[in-house]
Tab-separated table of C-alpha atoms in Angstrom:
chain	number	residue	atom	x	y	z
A	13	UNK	CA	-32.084	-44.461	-206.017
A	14	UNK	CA	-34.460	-41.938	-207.917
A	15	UNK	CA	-33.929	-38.756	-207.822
A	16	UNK	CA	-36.200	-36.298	-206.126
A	17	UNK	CA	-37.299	-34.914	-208.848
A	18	UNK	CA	-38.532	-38.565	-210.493
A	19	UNK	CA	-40.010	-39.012	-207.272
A	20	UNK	CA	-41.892	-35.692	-207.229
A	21	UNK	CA	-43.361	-36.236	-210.678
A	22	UNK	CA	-44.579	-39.411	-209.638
A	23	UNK	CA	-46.652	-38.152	-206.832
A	24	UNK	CA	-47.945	-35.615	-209.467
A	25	UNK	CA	-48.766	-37.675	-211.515
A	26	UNK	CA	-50.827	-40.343	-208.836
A	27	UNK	CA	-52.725	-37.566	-207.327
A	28	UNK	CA	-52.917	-35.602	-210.874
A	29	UNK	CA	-54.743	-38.851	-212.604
A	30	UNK	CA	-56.877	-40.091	-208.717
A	31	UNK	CA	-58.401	-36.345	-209.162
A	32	UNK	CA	-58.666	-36.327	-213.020
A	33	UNK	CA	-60.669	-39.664	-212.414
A	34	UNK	CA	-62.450	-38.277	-209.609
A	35	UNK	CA	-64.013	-35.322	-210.878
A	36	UNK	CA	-64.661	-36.661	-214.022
A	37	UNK	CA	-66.783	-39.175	-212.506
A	38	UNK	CA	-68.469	-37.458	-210.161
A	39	UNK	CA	-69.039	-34.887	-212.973
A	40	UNK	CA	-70.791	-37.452	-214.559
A	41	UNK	CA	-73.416	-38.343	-212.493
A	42	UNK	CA	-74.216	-35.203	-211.145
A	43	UNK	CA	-75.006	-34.070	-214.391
A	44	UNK	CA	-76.636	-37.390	-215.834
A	45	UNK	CA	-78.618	-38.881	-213.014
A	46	UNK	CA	-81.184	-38.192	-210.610
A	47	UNK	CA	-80.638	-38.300	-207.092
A	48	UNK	CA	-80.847	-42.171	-205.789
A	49	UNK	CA	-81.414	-43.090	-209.888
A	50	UNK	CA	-79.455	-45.947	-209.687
A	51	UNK	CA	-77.889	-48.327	-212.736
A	52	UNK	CA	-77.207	-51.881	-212.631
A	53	UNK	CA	-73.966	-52.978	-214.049
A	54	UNK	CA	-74.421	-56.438	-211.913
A	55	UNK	CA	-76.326	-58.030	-209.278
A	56	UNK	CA	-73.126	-57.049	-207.131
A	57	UNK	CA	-72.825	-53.861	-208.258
A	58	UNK	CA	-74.455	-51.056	-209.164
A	59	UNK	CA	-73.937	-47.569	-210.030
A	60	UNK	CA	-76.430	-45.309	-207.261
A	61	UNK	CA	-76.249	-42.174	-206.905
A	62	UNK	CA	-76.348	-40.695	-203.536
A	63	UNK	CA	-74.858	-37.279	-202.068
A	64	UNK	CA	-73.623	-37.260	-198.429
A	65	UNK	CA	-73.387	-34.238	-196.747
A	66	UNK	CA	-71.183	-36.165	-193.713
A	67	UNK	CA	-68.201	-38.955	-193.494
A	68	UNK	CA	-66.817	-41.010	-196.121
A	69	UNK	CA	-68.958	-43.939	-197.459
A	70	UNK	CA	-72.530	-42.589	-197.211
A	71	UNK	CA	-72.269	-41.959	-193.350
A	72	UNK	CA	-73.742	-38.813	-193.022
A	73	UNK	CA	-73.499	-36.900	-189.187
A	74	UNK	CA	-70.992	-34.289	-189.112
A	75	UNK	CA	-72.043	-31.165	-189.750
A	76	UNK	CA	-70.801	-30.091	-193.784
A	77	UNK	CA	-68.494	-27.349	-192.993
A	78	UNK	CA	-67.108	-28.647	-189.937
A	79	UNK	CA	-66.265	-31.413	-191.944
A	80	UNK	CA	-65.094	-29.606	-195.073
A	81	UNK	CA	-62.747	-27.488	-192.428
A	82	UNK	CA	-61.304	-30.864	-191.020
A	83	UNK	CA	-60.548	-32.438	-194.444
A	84	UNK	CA	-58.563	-29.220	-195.616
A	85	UNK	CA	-56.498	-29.540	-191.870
A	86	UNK	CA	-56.397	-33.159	-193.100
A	87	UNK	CA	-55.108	-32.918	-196.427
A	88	UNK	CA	-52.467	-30.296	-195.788
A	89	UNK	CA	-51.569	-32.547	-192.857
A	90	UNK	CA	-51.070	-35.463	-196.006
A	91	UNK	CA	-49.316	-32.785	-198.502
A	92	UNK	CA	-46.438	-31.992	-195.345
A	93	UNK	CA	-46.366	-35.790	-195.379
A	94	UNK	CA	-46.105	-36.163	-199.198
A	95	UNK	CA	-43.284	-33.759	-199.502
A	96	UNK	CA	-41.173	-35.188	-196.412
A	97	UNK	CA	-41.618	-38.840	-198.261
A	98	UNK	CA	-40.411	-37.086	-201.650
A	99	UNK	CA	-37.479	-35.488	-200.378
A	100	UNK	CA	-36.232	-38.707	-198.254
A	101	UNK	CA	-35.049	-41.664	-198.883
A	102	UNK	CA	-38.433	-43.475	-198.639
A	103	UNK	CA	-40.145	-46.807	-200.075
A	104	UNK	CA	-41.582	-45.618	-203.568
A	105	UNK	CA	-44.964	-47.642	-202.730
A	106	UNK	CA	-44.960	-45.507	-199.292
A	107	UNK	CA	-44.746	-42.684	-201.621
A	108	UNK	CA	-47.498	-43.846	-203.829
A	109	UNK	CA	-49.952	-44.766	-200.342
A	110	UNK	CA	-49.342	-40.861	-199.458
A	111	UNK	CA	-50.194	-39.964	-203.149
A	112	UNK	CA	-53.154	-41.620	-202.763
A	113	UNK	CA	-53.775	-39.833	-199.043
A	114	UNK	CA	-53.966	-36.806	-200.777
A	115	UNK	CA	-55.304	-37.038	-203.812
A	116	UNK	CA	-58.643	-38.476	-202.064
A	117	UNK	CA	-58.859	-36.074	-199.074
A	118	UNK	CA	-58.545	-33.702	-202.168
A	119	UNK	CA	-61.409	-35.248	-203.979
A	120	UNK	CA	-63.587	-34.471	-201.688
A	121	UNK	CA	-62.733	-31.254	-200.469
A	122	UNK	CA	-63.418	-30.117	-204.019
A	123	UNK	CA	-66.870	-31.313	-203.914
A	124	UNK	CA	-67.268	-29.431	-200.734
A	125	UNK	CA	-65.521	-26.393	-201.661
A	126	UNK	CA	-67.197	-25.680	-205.138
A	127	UNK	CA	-70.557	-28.247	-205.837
A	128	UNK	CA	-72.686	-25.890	-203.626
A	129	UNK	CA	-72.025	-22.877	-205.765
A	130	UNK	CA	-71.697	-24.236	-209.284
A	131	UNK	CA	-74.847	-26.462	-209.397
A	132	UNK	CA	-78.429	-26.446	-208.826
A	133	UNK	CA	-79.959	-28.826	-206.198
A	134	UNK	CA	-79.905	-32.814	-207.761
A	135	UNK	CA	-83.323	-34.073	-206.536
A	136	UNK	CA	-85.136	-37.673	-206.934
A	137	UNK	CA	-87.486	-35.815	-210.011
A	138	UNK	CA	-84.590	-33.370	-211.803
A	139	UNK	CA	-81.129	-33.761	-212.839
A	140	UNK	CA	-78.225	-30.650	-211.667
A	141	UNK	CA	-77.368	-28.652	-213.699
A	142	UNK	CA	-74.464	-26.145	-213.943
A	143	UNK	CA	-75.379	-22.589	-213.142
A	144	UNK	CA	-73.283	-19.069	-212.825
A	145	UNK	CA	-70.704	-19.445	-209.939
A	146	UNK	CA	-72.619	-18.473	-206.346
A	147	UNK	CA	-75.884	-19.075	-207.828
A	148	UNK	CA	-76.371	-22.875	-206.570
A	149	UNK	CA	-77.895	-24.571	-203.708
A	150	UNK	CA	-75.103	-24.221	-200.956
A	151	UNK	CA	-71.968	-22.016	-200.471
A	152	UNK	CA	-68.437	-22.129	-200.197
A	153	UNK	CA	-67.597	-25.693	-197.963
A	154	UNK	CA	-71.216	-26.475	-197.870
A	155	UNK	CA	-71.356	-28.238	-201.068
A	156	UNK	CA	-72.621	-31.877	-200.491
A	157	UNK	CA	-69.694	-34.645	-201.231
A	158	UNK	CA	-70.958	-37.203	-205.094
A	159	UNK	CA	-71.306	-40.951	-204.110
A	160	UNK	CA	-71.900	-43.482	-206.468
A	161	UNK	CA	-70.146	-46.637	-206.171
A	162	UNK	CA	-72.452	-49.860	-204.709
A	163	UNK	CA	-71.405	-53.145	-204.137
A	164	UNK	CA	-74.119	-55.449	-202.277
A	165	UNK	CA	-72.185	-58.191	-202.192
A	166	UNK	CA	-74.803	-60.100	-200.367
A	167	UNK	CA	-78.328	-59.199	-200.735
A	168	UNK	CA	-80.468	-61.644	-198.695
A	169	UNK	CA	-82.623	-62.259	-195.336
A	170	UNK	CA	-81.185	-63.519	-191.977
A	171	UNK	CA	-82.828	-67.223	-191.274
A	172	UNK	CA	-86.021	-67.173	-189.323
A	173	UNK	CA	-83.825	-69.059	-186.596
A	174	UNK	CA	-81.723	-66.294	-185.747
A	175	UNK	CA	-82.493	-64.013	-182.900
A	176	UNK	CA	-83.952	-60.927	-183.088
A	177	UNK	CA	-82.658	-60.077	-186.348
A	178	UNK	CA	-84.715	-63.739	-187.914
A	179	UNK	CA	-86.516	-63.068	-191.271
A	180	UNK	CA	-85.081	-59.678	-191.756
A	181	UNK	CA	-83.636	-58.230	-194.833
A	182	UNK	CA	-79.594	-57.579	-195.166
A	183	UNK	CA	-77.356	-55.903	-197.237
A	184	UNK	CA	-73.198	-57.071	-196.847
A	185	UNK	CA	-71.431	-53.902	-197.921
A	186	UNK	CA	-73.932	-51.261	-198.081
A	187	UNK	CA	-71.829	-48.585	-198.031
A	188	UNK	CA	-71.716	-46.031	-201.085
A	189	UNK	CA	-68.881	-44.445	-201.994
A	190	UNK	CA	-66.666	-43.021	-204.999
A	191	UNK	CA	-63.255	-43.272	-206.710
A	192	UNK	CA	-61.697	-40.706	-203.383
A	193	UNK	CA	-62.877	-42.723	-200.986
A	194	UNK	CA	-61.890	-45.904	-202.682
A	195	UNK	CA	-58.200	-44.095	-203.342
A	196	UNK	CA	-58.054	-43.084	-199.607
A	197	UNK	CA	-59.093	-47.124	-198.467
A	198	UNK	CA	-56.761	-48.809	-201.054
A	199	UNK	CA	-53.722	-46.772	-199.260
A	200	UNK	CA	-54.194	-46.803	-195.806
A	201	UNK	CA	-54.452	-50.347	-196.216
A	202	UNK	CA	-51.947	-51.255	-198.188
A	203	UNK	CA	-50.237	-48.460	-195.182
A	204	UNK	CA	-50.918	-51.494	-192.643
A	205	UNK	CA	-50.059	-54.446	-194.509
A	206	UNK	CA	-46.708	-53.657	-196.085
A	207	UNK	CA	-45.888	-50.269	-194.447
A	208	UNK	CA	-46.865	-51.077	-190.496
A	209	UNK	CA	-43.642	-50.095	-189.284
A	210	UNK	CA	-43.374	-46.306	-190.956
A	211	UNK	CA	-46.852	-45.743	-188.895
A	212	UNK	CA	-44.923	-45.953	-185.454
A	213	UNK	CA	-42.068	-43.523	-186.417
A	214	UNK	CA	-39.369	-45.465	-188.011
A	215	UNK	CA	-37.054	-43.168	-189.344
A	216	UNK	CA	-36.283	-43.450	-192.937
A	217	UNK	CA	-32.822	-45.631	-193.706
C-alpha cells in the first residue's frame, strides 16, 4: 500500500506535467500562428488553430464567463475529489483518472482566467503577441480557451444515393481540441471502462 504521501506526489506530478504540457503548447501557437493558420503533419491530422470562446472541442455557445465561473465550481469540485482519493485507500489508476480531471479543467481555466489580459487579439492576418498585464483584448475570465489539435479522420462526400445529405461534403471527427481536453476525455473514459463501479458510490475497500 503507498503511502499518502507517494500518492500525493503522484497526483502532483500528473497534473504538474498535463499543465506544463498544456500551456506550453498552447503558448506556442498563440504566439506562432495566425488564427485558423493551420499545419499539416498528415492527411489525418493537422495542427489548426482555432480559439473557442464556449465548450470543450470547438463547440462554442455558452457565454465565456459563465463558463469560466462553471469550470472553477468544476475543478474545485475535482480537487475535493483528488484529495479524498489521495487520502483513501483507492485504485492508483482512479487516482491518476482524477489527476487528469483536474489538471484539464485547470488547463482551461487558465486560458480563461489570464489570455484576455496578457495578449493582444490573434486574428486570421496577425499573430498575438504578449502585452503588459490588463492591456489585452478581454478581461479577467473572458479570455478565449487555445485549440489546436485536428484529426479528420475521414474527409470525403456522402454517395449521391443517400438521402438528403447525397453528394455532400463530410468531415468524421471534426472537432478541435487541445492537450486539456484530450487529458479530461482520456480519464473519464478510462472512468467508465475500468472504474464504472466508483461512479455509483462504492465505498472504497
Amino acid at each position: 500500500m503507498q503511502t499518502t504521501r507517494v500518492r500525493a506526489l503522484v497526483a502532483v506530478a500528473i497534473v504538474a506535467g498535463v499543465l506544463c504540457c498544456d500551456q506550453l503548447i498552447k503558448l506556442w501557437v498563440k504566439t506562432n500562428m495566425r488564427l485558423y493558420e493551420s499545419i499539416h503533419v498528415a492527411d489525418w491530422f493537422y495542427i489548426y488553430f482555432t480559439e473557442n470562446k464556449g465548450m470543450a472541442f470547438g463547440m462554442d455557445f455558452i457565454g465565456t464567463m459563465f463558463l469560466s465561473v462553471f469550470r472553477i465550481v468544476v475543478v474545485s469540485a475535482f480537487v475535493w475529489l483528488l484529495v479524498k482519493v489521495v487520502r483513501g485507500r483507492y485504485p492508483m489508476g482512479l487516482l491518476a483518472c482524477v489527476a487528469l480531471l483536474v489538471a484539464g479543467a485547470a488547463g482551461n481555466i487558465i486560458d480563461n482566467c489570464f489570455y484576455g489580459l496578457i495578449f493582444d487579439e490573434s486574428t486570421p492576418l496577425e499573430v498575438a503577441h504578449l502585452v503588459p498585464a490588463g492591456s489585452g483584448y478581454g478581461g479577467f475570465l473572458t479570455g478565449h480557451v487555445v485549440d489546436m489539435f485536428y484529426f479528420p479522420l475521414i474527409d470525403s462526400y456522402w454517395p449521391e444515393w443517400v438521402p438528403v445529405v447525397g453528394g455532400e461534403h463530410f468531415v468524421f471527427f471534426s472537432a478541435i481540441f487541445n492537450f486539456a481536453d484530450a487529458a479530461i476525455s482520456c480519464a473519464a473514459v478510462a472512468l467508465l471502462i475500468f472504474y464504472p463501479k466508483y461512479l455509483v458510490g462504492k465505498k472504497e475497500d
